């Protein structure tokens, strides 16, 4: 007789990594879209197609600091035989009331300023005497220091064709164009475009709020004194950092002792700020495996879809895993094993894709590559288990770091990849090609 | 006569991209280290070697849920001829007062719990009857539901060698070992290791505080109404997002009008929260180029090293650039051109490496690869200028997006790379190999 409650697949059934991941991704859905200020939406996924409301640039404008003139007035101009024009004033960027440029006239114009009526082209200031009458200049003097330069005469030394150095209205984007499509991830260039077309707020999937909670009566906070039988809590720190790294807003809850009532109360308290709950520890076959104990009670029989299922997976490390939903909003919960390396590997394989799915991303997995195994001896792996070994990947080769022991946090800190040894492989020889998950 | 103030290199001198970058990186220094809580140090660079203060695990402990026994007591055990042992109680994780396991005795032990005195090995619960007397079990019943299971007898069905399923004290890291070396970037696995060895605070270079300020009387905030001659401010949004993306804490200051006194006041107000100041616009040769005007006054003659130098660079886009330091703390300032694409490219080339240098990173540049140019016609580039074209890179090939016009923010939003056309190249044929900066 087994002590475990009967389940469809039986307590000894080993689920594959892929089955477990598929069940998680079939349950977790992108969060309800909200409207956010542009900079708050950085890294988020747009849920609307954004159309350009106004053509950019919104008006013909100068791409140079220079003089706005008529083409005929500068035809044939040279340094020896300059065109001498009357300067009627300045056109600065942002200026609304524009001068009219008539025959024989020039308006001093700044980059980005509207091409004034009457003007047909722009000659850069470097092609003129800047109004000083002493040969070509390299720039204008500041208006505040030399206001007289906006009047008087200017000598133009070179001709310019129609609309030279003019950026045409609508030459970047046109009103009605699709600026960005739903599903776009908003990085700096996309934020630039949205601001440029006047969008200060956008509808996106928000970042998920992830509550990370470690369990274990043996756990002590770093910087506290370690007494007999105790170890430091590292999981809540590691997974909070990893959840942020995946794009979440992560809240770390201090380690909870192995008491089912306390754990239930803590989880219920935290539900209000959780789009996803992650626990570590207490999921195995021991008599004090409190997450299993507490969450089998947390399932509300009246709430369809509620409840957490605990499984054994055909993987190493990370065999015992729990997944389900809890509370009135059916908040998804992943219960990871307590060993630091097991929980970190489990996070990478299951929690990170769940977080990225909640964000509305379609590319939810770490990149995988094939690499040549560099090792002194063959890797061994238990038959029927998919093994994830820590390794360092560089230039197409991967080298294991540390052993297979699942408690080697020191080795994990030197790894940048997971080496995948499939279920049906018991040994991998040096030089063989292996699949590698790049930890980024 | 030139209107520009005389400089060593002359106002017409074109500085190379590499010269300008080298000058910036020769000036900017990693920020003074501070001590931060572990999770606040995520992504930061460690400035101290961290030594392991206590061996991990700190005591011999069980890697399984099972029974702690003496080797001789289970020698030759089988399901048919089990070893029958007296259960003396439980050893849970975190328990300080340990039972003694004598001959013929077993202590029920949980994963992570200390190996009790007298015990020599651990048999997993799956190799026993779990005290129920009815054949092998798959796990223990919860202590709270079945306290009687910590007493009575257990039948053990398999033998175990000495220290089987025991994680030896110090087998992960030993006291005195180097856990992490100065210069390590603190990602989740490094944070895991630091927490595991009890370090709750670490000395790191802090993230730089970057103030981003755009200038231009034509600039209007997104969501406001656009009047004649006005455009939306996108630079302050784009560069704030890009600064965060580079690792900084970024503060966006709304666009400042083209008035030197206002700009000077704004910059002075912001200095208190800036490790780096970034401005856009007002750096060219126009009469309203207010950044140039304001910052030539901001240099304090009594403060050596203070002052901002404005240069023309042999690059496109991004020819006019300013760099220097301001204020009593000689806060570094980069003055970028105002055109959105010019400022973004300038950020990537100059500001991002500066931010990452302030963070203490050694790998400050975007990755560069060689790629085959896919294009309908040859790219043209002005002689003597290093051109940076926006492109999409995938699988070893790169395709230009949009034209060379520096105002194409729409194209920038589709780009994931910059195509580099060197100074001495005026044309690049389709199929040619080009250098590409990956924008990540």
Tab-separated table of N, CA and C in Angstrom, chain A residues 1-3 12 39 42 58-59 65 90 93-94 108 110 114 125-126 132 134 138-144 167 171-173 188-193 195-201 217-218 222-223 229-234 237-238 240-242 244 252 284-289 293 312 339 344 407-410 412-413, chain B residues 1-4 12 39 42 58-59 65 90 93-94 108 110 114 125-126 132 134 138-144 167 171-173 188-190 192-193 195-201 217-218 222-223 229-234 237-238 240-242 244 252 284-289 293 312 339 344 407-410 412-413:
chain	number	residue	atom	x	y	z
A	1	UNK	N	0.833	-1.212	0.000
A	1	UNK	CA	0.000	0.000	0.000
A	1	UNK	C	0.858	1.248	0.000
A	2	UNK	N	0.504	2.161	-0.838
A	2	UNK	CA	1.236	3.417	-0.861
A	2	UNK	C	0.612	4.387	0.122
A	3	UNK	N	1.456	5.260	0.687
A	3	UNK	CA	0.933	6.264	1.618
A	3	UNK	C	0.410	7.486	0.884
A	12	UNK	N	4.115	6.671	-8.515
A	12	UNK	CA	5.441	6.315	-9.029
A	12	UNK	C	5.664	6.792	-10.457
A	39	UNK	N	7.589	55.283	-20.325
A	39	UNK	CA	8.803	54.754	-19.701
A	39	UNK	C	8.499	53.614	-18.728
A	42	UNK	N	8.623	50.093	-20.590
A	42	UNK	CA	9.879	49.567	-21.148
A	42	UNK	C	9.993	48.063	-20.887
A	58	UNK	N	6.361	66.902	-39.110
A	58	UNK	CA	5.023	67.450	-39.362
A	58	UNK	C	5.038	68.626	-40.333
A	59	UNK	N	6.232	69.101	-40.688
A	59	UNK	CA	6.327	70.237	-41.603
A	59	UNK	C	7.694	70.175	-42.277
A	65	UNK	N	21.983	74.231	-40.148
A	65	UNK	CA	21.991	75.635	-39.761
A	65	UNK	C	22.466	76.415	-40.988
A	90	UNK	N	15.635	85.749	-38.204
A	90	UNK	CA	15.925	84.357	-37.860
A	90	UNK	C	14.666	83.500	-37.909
A	93	UNK	N	14.085	76.828	-34.409
A	93	UNK	CA	13.228	75.654	-34.177
A	93	UNK	C	12.149	76.020	-33.178
A	94	UNK	N	10.944	75.554	-33.445
A	94	UNK	CA	9.819	75.819	-32.547
A	94	UNK	C	9.111	77.123	-32.806
A	108	UNK	N	17.845	83.663	-41.762
A	108	UNK	CA	18.784	82.759	-41.099
A	108	UNK	C	17.954	81.652	-40.462
A	110	UNK	N	17.627	77.685	-38.495
A	110	UNK	CA	18.297	76.718	-37.627
A	110	UNK	C	17.810	75.305	-37.956
A	114	UNK	N	11.034	75.364	-39.283
A	114	UNK	CA	10.204	75.242	-40.487
A	114	UNK	C	10.772	76.090	-41.625
A	125	UNK	N	25.355	77.373	-43.431
A	125	UNK	CA	26.114	78.565	-43.025
A	125	UNK	C	27.566	78.486	-43.497
A	126	UNK	N	28.084	77.263	-43.616
A	126	UNK	CA	29.476	77.095	-44.049
A	126	UNK	C	29.682	77.516	-45.514
A	132	UNK	N	29.324	88.359	-41.966
A	132	UNK	CA	30.478	89.119	-41.456
A	132	UNK	C	31.291	89.766	-42.566
A	134	UNK	N	33.635	88.519	-44.422
A	134	UNK	CA	35.079	88.224	-44.417
A	134	UNK	C	35.379	86.789	-44.820
A	138	UNK	N	32.639	78.964	-40.119
A	138	UNK	CA	32.386	77.555	-39.740
A	138	UNK	C	31.107	77.408	-38.937
A	139	UNK	N	30.498	78.549	-38.576
A	139	UNK	CA	29.261	78.434	-37.808
A	139	UNK	C	28.697	79.812	-37.542
A	140	UNK	N	27.528	79.836	-36.876
A	140	UNK	CA	26.916	81.104	-36.503
A	140	UNK	C	27.391	81.502	-35.112
A	141	UNK	N	27.343	82.803	-34.856
A	141	UNK	CA	27.581	83.249	-33.480
A	141	UNK	C	26.249	83.155	-32.733
A	142	UNK	N	26.330	82.908	-31.439
A	142	UNK	CA	25.108	82.757	-30.645
A	142	UNK	C	24.268	84.022	-30.744
A	143	UNK	N	22.993	83.857	-30.931
A	143	UNK	CA	22.039	84.950	-31.039
A	143	UNK	C	22.176	85.917	-29.854
A	144	UNK	N	22.371	85.350	-28.669
A	144	UNK	CA	22.420	86.190	-27.475
A	144	UNK	C	23.669	87.067	-27.450
A	167	UNK	N	14.127	68.700	-45.058
A	167	UNK	CA	13.480	67.425	-44.742
A	167	UNK	C	11.987	67.606	-44.989
A	171	UNK	N	8.322	62.691	-44.515
A	171	UNK	CA	9.349	61.825	-45.114
A	171	UNK	C	9.792	60.704	-44.170
A	172	UNK	N	9.484	60.808	-42.893
A	172	UNK	CA	9.837	59.729	-41.970
A	172	UNK	C	8.664	58.762	-41.823
A	173	UNK	N	7.553	59.220	-41.312
A	173	UNK	CA	6.329	58.405	-41.277
A	173	UNK	C	5.152	59.280	-41.686
A	188	UNK	N	14.240	50.687	-26.206
A	188	UNK	CA	14.481	52.119	-26.410
A	188	UNK	C	14.093	52.639	-27.808
A	189	UNK	N	14.409	51.968	-28.904
A	189	UNK	CA	14.041	52.547	-30.210
A	189	UNK	C	12.524	52.602	-30.423
A	190	UNK	N	11.796	51.618	-29.882
A	190	UNK	CA	10.337	51.633	-30.030
A	190	UNK	C	9.741	52.738	-29.155
A	191	UNK	N	10.320	52.946	-27.980
A	191	UNK	CA	9.876	54.041	-27.112
A	191	UNK	C	10.156	55.373	-27.786
A	192	UNK	N	11.287	55.460	-28.474
A	192	UNK	CA	11.626	56.666	-29.230
A	192	UNK	C	10.561	56.963	-30.275
A	193	UNK	N	10.171	55.947	-31.021
A	193	UNK	CA	9.178	56.140	-32.081
A	193	UNK	C	7.828	56.539	-31.492
A	195	UNK	N	7.183	58.060	-28.655
A	195	UNK	CA	7.247	59.450	-28.193
A	195	UNK	C	7.208	60.398	-29.386
A	196	UNK	N	7.954	60.067	-30.428
A	196	UNK	CA	8.040	60.946	-31.599
A	196	UNK	C	6.684	61.165	-32.254
A	197	UNK	N	5.820	60.149	-32.203
A	197	UNK	CA	4.494	60.326	-32.808
A	197	UNK	C	3.466	60.802	-31.773
A	198	UNK	N	3.954	61.130	-30.576
A	198	UNK	CA	3.078	61.778	-29.605
A	198	UNK	C	2.351	60.859	-28.653
A	199	UNK	N	2.748	59.571	-28.620
A	199	UNK	CA	2.089	58.631	-27.725
A	199	UNK	C	2.779	58.607	-26.369
A	200	UNK	N	2.135	59.161	-25.348
A	200	UNK	CA	2.711	59.184	-24.012
A	200	UNK	C	2.288	57.997	-23.165
A	201	UNK	N	1.240	57.278	-23.616
A	201	UNK	CA	0.746	56.104	-22.878
A	201	UNK	C	0.445	54.999	-23.882
A	217	UNK	N	12.675	24.862	8.141
A	217	UNK	CA	12.992	25.266	9.520
A	217	UNK	C	14.490	25.418	9.728
A	218	UNK	N	15.276	24.890	8.817
A	218	UNK	CA	16.735	24.972	8.934
A	218	UNK	C	17.290	26.293	8.394
A	222	UNK	N	20.975	35.414	5.697
A	222	UNK	CA	22.381	35.808	5.644
A	222	UNK	C	22.668	36.902	6.671
A	223	UNK	N	23.875	36.930	7.167
A	223	UNK	CA	24.342	37.880	8.183
A	223	UNK	C	23.848	37.538	9.588
A	229	UNK	N	22.743	22.608	12.888
A	229	UNK	CA	21.699	22.103	12.003
A	229	UNK	C	21.129	23.135	11.051
A	230	UNK	N	21.604	24.373	11.108
A	230	UNK	CA	21.043	25.424	10.262
A	230	UNK	C	21.925	25.721	9.053
A	231	UNK	N	21.292	26.221	8.002
A	231	UNK	CA	22.019	26.724	6.827
A	231	UNK	C	21.388	28.056	6.423
A	232	UNK	N	22.094	28.790	5.572
A	232	UNK	CA	21.559	30.071	5.124
A	232	UNK	C	20.542	29.861	4.015
A	233	UNK	N	19.511	30.685	4.033
A	233	UNK	CA	18.518	30.695	2.956
A	233	UNK	C	19.146	31.369	1.737
A	234	UNK	N	19.312	30.625	0.679
A	234	UNK	CA	19.807	31.252	-0.553
A	234	UNK	C	18.734	31.261	-1.644
A	237	UNK	N	16.678	34.470	-2.304
A	237	UNK	CA	17.482	35.512	-2.945
A	237	UNK	C	17.719	35.180	-4.418
A	238	UNK	N	18.130	33.947	-4.676
A	238	UNK	CA	18.459	33.550	-6.048
A	238	UNK	C	17.245	33.674	-6.961
A	240	UNK	N	14.414	35.391	-6.489
A	240	UNK	CA	13.948	36.772	-6.636
A	240	UNK	C	14.782	37.477	-7.705
A	241	UNK	N	16.095	37.290	-7.637
A	241	UNK	CA	16.976	37.890	-8.650
A	241	UNK	C	16.669	37.317	-10.035
A	242	UNK	N	16.443	36.012	-10.095
A	242	UNK	CA	16.179	35.369	-11.389
A	242	UNK	C	14.833	35.816	-11.957
A	244	UNK	N	13.373	38.753	-11.461
A	244	UNK	CA	13.608	40.105	-12.006
A	244	UNK	C	14.305	40.036	-13.356
A	252	UNK	N	10.509	39.216	-2.451
A	252	UNK	CA	11.085	38.120	-1.690
A	252	UNK	C	10.448	38.063	-0.306
A	284	UNK	N	8.909	17.056	-1.395
A	284	UNK	CA	9.357	15.686	-1.630
A	284	UNK	C	8.514	14.692	-0.826
A	285	UNK	N	9.130	13.609	-0.398
A	285	UNK	CA	8.358	12.518	0.207
A	285	UNK	C	8.571	12.442	1.714
A	286	UNK	N	9.144	13.500	2.323
A	286	UNK	CA	9.413	13.471	3.760
A	286	UNK	C	8.170	13.771	4.589
A	287	UNK	N	8.322	13.582	5.906
A	287	UNK	CA	7.198	13.752	6.829
A	287	UNK	C	7.003	15.230	7.200
A	288	UNK	N	7.936	16.092	6.786
A	288	UNK	CA	7.841	17.513	7.117
A	288	UNK	C	7.767	18.349	5.834
A	289	UNK	N	7.305	17.761	4.765
A	289	UNK	CA	7.254	18.464	3.477
A	289	UNK	C	5.992	19.322	3.427
A	293	UNK	N	1.922	19.507	2.089
A	293	UNK	CA	0.884	19.370	3.100
A	293	UNK	C	-0.066	20.575	3.081
A	312	UNK	N	6.439	13.640	-9.683
A	312	UNK	CA	7.853	13.302	-9.835
A	312	UNK	C	8.191	13.425	-11.308
A	339	UNK	N	16.476	22.137	-2.669
A	339	UNK	CA	17.913	22.197	-2.886
A	339	UNK	C	18.246	23.369	-3.806
A	344	UNK	N	17.138	26.290	-8.688
A	344	UNK	CA	17.571	27.206	-9.746
A	344	UNK	C	17.344	26.596	-11.128
A	407	UNK	N	23.867	19.950	-4.851
A	407	UNK	CA	24.001	20.999	-3.853
A	407	UNK	C	25.177	21.933	-4.138
A	408	UNK	N	25.741	21.842	-5.338
A	408	UNK	CA	26.966	22.588	-5.592
A	408	UNK	C	26.689	24.017	-6.061
A	409	UNK	N	26.320	24.864	-5.124
A	409	UNK	CA	26.035	26.255	-5.489
A	409	UNK	C	27.285	26.980	-5.973
A	410	UNK	N	28.444	26.554	-5.485
A	410	UNK	CA	29.681	27.205	-5.909
A	410	UNK	C	29.915	26.987	-7.404
A	412	UNK	N	27.577	26.349	-9.609
A	412	UNK	CA	26.539	27.070	-10.327
A	412	UNK	C	26.953	28.517	-10.602
A	413	UNK	N	27.649	29.105	-9.647
A	413	UNK	CA	28.057	30.505	-9.792
A	413	UNK	C	29.138	30.676	-10.863
B	1	UNK	N	37.924	84.930	-41.564
B	1	UNK	CA	37.911	84.747	-40.109
B	1	UNK	C	36.793	83.809	-39.692
B	2	UNK	N	37.096	82.928	-38.802
B	2	UNK	CA	36.069	82.024	-38.287
B	2	UNK	C	35.399	82.652	-37.076
B	3	UNK	N	34.122	82.332	-36.911
B	3	UNK	CA	33.403	82.847	-35.745
B	3	UNK	C	33.611	81.989	-34.517
B	4	UNK	N	34.114	80.781	-34.717
B	4	UNK	CA	34.289	79.887	-33.570
B	4	UNK	C	35.550	80.265	-32.799
B	12	UNK	N	37.656	73.300	-37.800
B	12	UNK	CA	37.313	72.433	-38.932
B	12	UNK	C	37.847	71.014	-38.765
B	39	UNK	N	20.243	41.881	-2.729
B	39	UNK	CA	19.342	42.020	-3.880
B	39	UNK	C	19.452	43.398	-4.531
B	42	UNK	N	22.197	43.377	-7.422
B	42	UNK	CA	22.009	42.585	-8.651
B	42	UNK	C	22.475	43.371	-9.873
B	58	UNK	N	27.382	22.933	6.178
B	58	UNK	CA	28.124	23.119	7.432
B	58	UNK	C	28.176	21.861	8.301
B	59	UNK	N	27.444	20.829	7.905
B	59	UNK	CA	27.427	19.578	8.681
B	59	UNK	C	27.025	18.451	7.728
B	65	UNK	N	14.926	11.702	1.954
B	65	UNK	CA	14.020	11.390	3.050
B	65	UNK	C	14.128	9.887	3.285
B	90	UNK	N	12.315	11.214	14.963
B	90	UNK	CA	12.559	11.942	13.717
B	90	UNK	C	13.768	12.859	13.844
B	93	UNK	N	15.000	18.718	9.247
B	93	UNK	CA	15.924	19.787	8.875
B	93	UNK	C	15.798	20.915	9.903
B	94	UNK	N	16.939	21.480	10.279
B	94	UNK	CA	16.937	22.587	11.222
B	94	UNK	C	16.930	22.155	12.671
B	108	UNK	N	14.154	8.304	11.758
B	108	UNK	CA	13.569	8.773	10.500
B	108	UNK	C	14.203	10.129	10.200
B	110	UNK	N	14.984	13.526	7.454
B	110	UNK	CA	14.475	14.308	6.328
B	110	UNK	C	15.647	14.883	5.526
B	114	UNK	N	20.647	16.979	9.774
B	114	UNK	CA	21.981	16.480	10.143
B	114	UNK	C	21.953	14.977	10.377
B	125	UNK	N	13.434	6.266	2.065
B	125	UNK	CA	12.160	5.720	2.531
B	125	UNK	C	11.593	4.713	1.540
B	126	UNK	N	11.896	4.907	0.244
B	126	UNK	CA	11.389	4.003	-0.792
B	126	UNK	C	11.989	2.595	-0.678
B	132	UNK	N	4.963	0.822	8.111
B	132	UNK	CA	3.575	0.365	7.997
B	132	UNK	C	3.448	-1.152	7.930
B	134	UNK	N	3.756	-3.146	5.391
B	134	UNK	CA	2.995	-3.668	4.245
B	134	UNK	C	3.722	-3.520	2.918
B	138	UNK	N	6.077	4.782	-1.135
B	138	UNK	CA	6.640	5.802	-2.041
B	138	UNK	C	6.987	7.080	-1.292
B	139	UNK	N	6.609	7.152	0.000
B	139	UNK	CA	6.965	8.356	0.745
B	139	UNK	C	6.501	8.230	2.174
B	140	UNK	N	6.778	9.275	2.943
B	140	UNK	CA	6.341	9.285	4.346
B	140	UNK	C	4.987	9.989	4.421
B	141	UNK	N	4.222	9.647	5.471
B	141	UNK	CA	3.021	10.433	5.745
B	141	UNK	C	3.432	11.650	6.548
B	142	UNK	N	2.676	12.737	6.372
B	142	UNK	CA	3.018	13.974	7.080
B	142	UNK	C	3.002	13.737	8.581
B	143	UNK	N	4.001	14.274	9.255
B	143	UNK	CA	4.157	14.145	10.700
B	143	UNK	C	2.875	14.592	11.425
B	144	UNK	N	2.278	15.665	10.914
B	144	UNK	CA	1.106	16.209	11.602
B	144	UNK	C	-0.098	15.269	11.490
B	167	UNK	N	25.466	13.941	2.380
B	167	UNK	CA	26.270	15.037	1.824
B	167	UNK	C	27.258	15.452	2.896
B	171	UNK	N	31.549	19.628	1.447
B	171	UNK	CA	31.688	19.055	0.100
B	171	UNK	C	31.334	20.059	-0.998
B	172	UNK	N	30.684	21.149	-0.674
B	172	UNK	CA	30.385	22.165	-1.692
B	172	UNK	C	31.482	23.226	-1.686
B	173	UNK	N	31.614	23.949	-0.605
B	173	UNK	CA	32.741	24.889	-0.454
B	173	UNK	C	33.317	24.741	0.948
B	188	UNK	N	21.938	36.152	-10.741
B	188	UNK	CA	21.252	35.274	-9.787
B	188	UNK	C	22.122	34.153	-9.204
B	189	UNK	N	22.933	33.436	-9.987
B	189	UNK	CA	23.706	32.342	-9.366
B	189	UNK	C	24.763	32.859	-8.373
B	190	UNK	N	25.341	34.040	-8.654
B	190	UNK	CA	26.331	34.603	-7.731
B	190	UNK	C	25.637	35.083	-6.454
B	192	UNK	N	22.975	33.741	-5.279
B	192	UNK	CA	22.677	32.483	-4.587
B	192	UNK	C	23.864	32.038	-3.735
B	193	UNK	N	25.041	32.077	-4.330
B	193	UNK	CA	26.240	31.638	-3.601
B	193	UNK	C	26.526	32.551	-2.413
B	195	UNK	N	24.426	34.420	-0.699
B	195	UNK	CA	23.447	34.162	0.362
B	195	UNK	C	23.777	32.855	1.069
B	196	UNK	N	24.130	31.830	0.283
B	196	UNK	CA	24.395	30.509	0.864
B	196	UNK	C	25.556	30.543	1.857
B	197	UNK	N	26.535	31.424	1.624
B	197	UNK	CA	27.659	31.493	2.575
B	197	UNK	C	27.418	32.574	3.627
B	198	UNK	N	26.216	33.131	3.638
B	198	UNK	CA	25.839	34.023	4.735
B	198	UNK	C	26.111	35.496	4.509
B	199	UNK	N	26.450	35.863	3.275
B	199	UNK	CA	26.743	37.277	3.006
B	199	UNK	C	25.467	38.011	2.610
B	200	UNK	N	24.992	38.875	3.478
B	200	UNK	CA	23.780	39.639	3.187
B	200	UNK	C	24.063	40.991	2.577
B	201	UNK	N	25.321	41.443	2.668
B	201	UNK	CA	25.705	42.735	2.096
B	201	UNK	C	27.044	42.571	1.378
B	217	UNK	N	13.372	74.468	-28.270
B	217	UNK	CA	12.121	75.210	-28.091
B	217	UNK	C	10.992	74.610	-28.908
B	218	UNK	N	11.330	73.741	-29.866
B	218	UNK	CA	10.302	73.118	-30.700
B	218	UNK	C	9.683	71.882	-30.048
B	222	UNK	N	4.848	64.207	-25.407
B	222	UNK	CA	3.818	63.345	-26.002
B	222	UNK	C	2.482	63.547	-25.284
B	223	UNK	N	1.411	63.354	-25.999
B	223	UNK	CA	0.034	63.522	-25.508
B	223	UNK	C	-0.389	64.982	-25.402
B	229	UNK	N	5.177	74.374	-36.112
B	229	UNK	CA	6.619	74.394	-35.893
B	229	UNK	C	7.094	73.486	-34.786
B	230	UNK	N	6.180	72.784	-34.126
B	230	UNK	CA	6.571	71.952	-32.992
B	230	UNK	C	6.652	70.469	-33.369
B	231	UNK	N	7.478	69.750	-32.642
B	231	UNK	CA	7.531	68.292	-32.773
B	231	UNK	C	7.553	67.699	-31.359
B	232	UNK	N	7.314	66.392	-31.269
B	232	UNK	CA	7.329	65.754	-29.958
B	232	UNK	C	8.756	65.450	-29.534
B	233	UNK	N	8.990	65.605	-28.238
B	233	UNK	CA	10.283	65.233	-27.661
B	233	UNK	C	10.356	63.714	-27.592
B	234	UNK	N	11.265	63.116	-28.326
B	234	UNK	CA	11.451	61.664	-28.198
B	234	UNK	C	12.799	61.325	-27.574
B	237	UNK	N	12.996	60.425	-23.832
B	237	UNK	CA	12.413	59.106	-23.556
B	237	UNK	C	13.342	57.990	-24.028
B	238	UNK	N	13.823	58.139	-25.253
B	238	UNK	CA	14.664	57.082	-25.826
B	238	UNK	C	15.944	56.888	-25.015
B	240	UNK	N	16.603	57.830	-21.881
B	240	UNK	CA	16.339	57.350	-20.522
B	240	UNK	C	16.165	55.834	-20.548
B	241	UNK	N	15.392	55.361	-21.510
B	241	UNK	CA	15.199	53.909	-21.649
B	241	UNK	C	16.530	53.223	-21.959
B	242	UNK	N	17.314	53.816	-22.839
B	242	UNK	CA	18.595	53.202	-23.230
B	242	UNK	C	19.584	53.211	-22.062
B	244	UNK	N	18.808	53.024	-18.844
B	244	UNK	CA	18.384	51.928	-17.966
B	244	UNK	C	18.819	50.593	-18.522
B	252	UNK	N	14.703	61.156	-16.264
B	252	UNK	CA	14.372	61.945	-17.438
B	252	UNK	C	13.941	63.337	-17.015
B	284	UNK	N	25.362	72.160	-32.397
B	284	UNK	CA	25.872	72.344	-33.742
B	284	UNK	C	26.344	73.789	-33.955
B	285	UNK	N	26.189	74.291	-35.165
B	285	UNK	CA	26.785	75.592	-35.503
B	285	UNK	C	25.735	76.694	-35.627
B	286	UNK	N	24.508	76.453	-35.123
B	286	UNK	CA	23.444	77.438	-35.234
B	286	UNK	C	23.558	78.531	-34.181
B	287	UNK	N	22.741	79.574	-34.365
B	287	UNK	CA	22.774	80.724	-33.463
B	287	UNK	C	21.975	80.482	-32.192
B	288	UNK	N	21.250	79.346	-32.130
B	288	UNK	CA	20.445	79.039	-30.947
B	288	UNK	C	20.902	77.723	-30.321
B	289	UNK	N	22.145	77.366	-30.544
B	289	UNK	CA	22.658	76.095	-30.033
B	289	UNK	C	23.072	76.272	-28.584
B	293	UNK	N	26.361	77.065	-25.937
B	293	UNK	CA	26.446	78.395	-25.346
B	293	UNK	C	26.480	78.312	-23.818
B	312	UNK	N	33.687	68.332	-33.883
B	312	UNK	CA	33.068	67.699	-35.037
B	312	UNK	C	33.728	66.343	-35.228
B	339	UNK	N	19.076	65.464	-33.292
B	339	UNK	CA	18.298	64.596	-34.157
B	339	UNK	C	18.113	63.230	-33.497
B	344	UNK	N	20.539	58.721	-30.757
B	344	UNK	CA	20.503	57.315	-30.372
B	344	UNK	C	21.804	56.603	-30.761
B	407	UNK	N	16.916	61.233	-39.743
B	407	UNK	CA	15.714	61.496	-38.953
B	407	UNK	C	14.722	60.339	-38.991
B	408	UNK	N	15.152	59.184	-39.477
B	408	UNK	CA	14.201	58.098	-39.678
B	408	UNK	C	13.999	57.262	-38.418
B	409	UNK	N	13.244	57.798	-37.464
B	409	UNK	CA	12.997	57.059	-36.227
B	409	UNK	C	12.185	55.799	-36.471
B	410	UNK	N	11.366	55.814	-37.510
B	410	UNK	CA	10.557	54.624	-37.802
B	410	UNK	C	11.456	53.457	-38.182
B	412	UNK	N	14.584	53.103	-37.321
B	412	UNK	CA	15.352	52.723	-36.134
B	412	UNK	C	14.593	51.701	-35.287
B	413	UNK	N	13.276	51.874	-35.220
B	413	UNK	CA	12.461	50.964	-34.404
B	413	UNK	C	12.400	49.560	-34.991
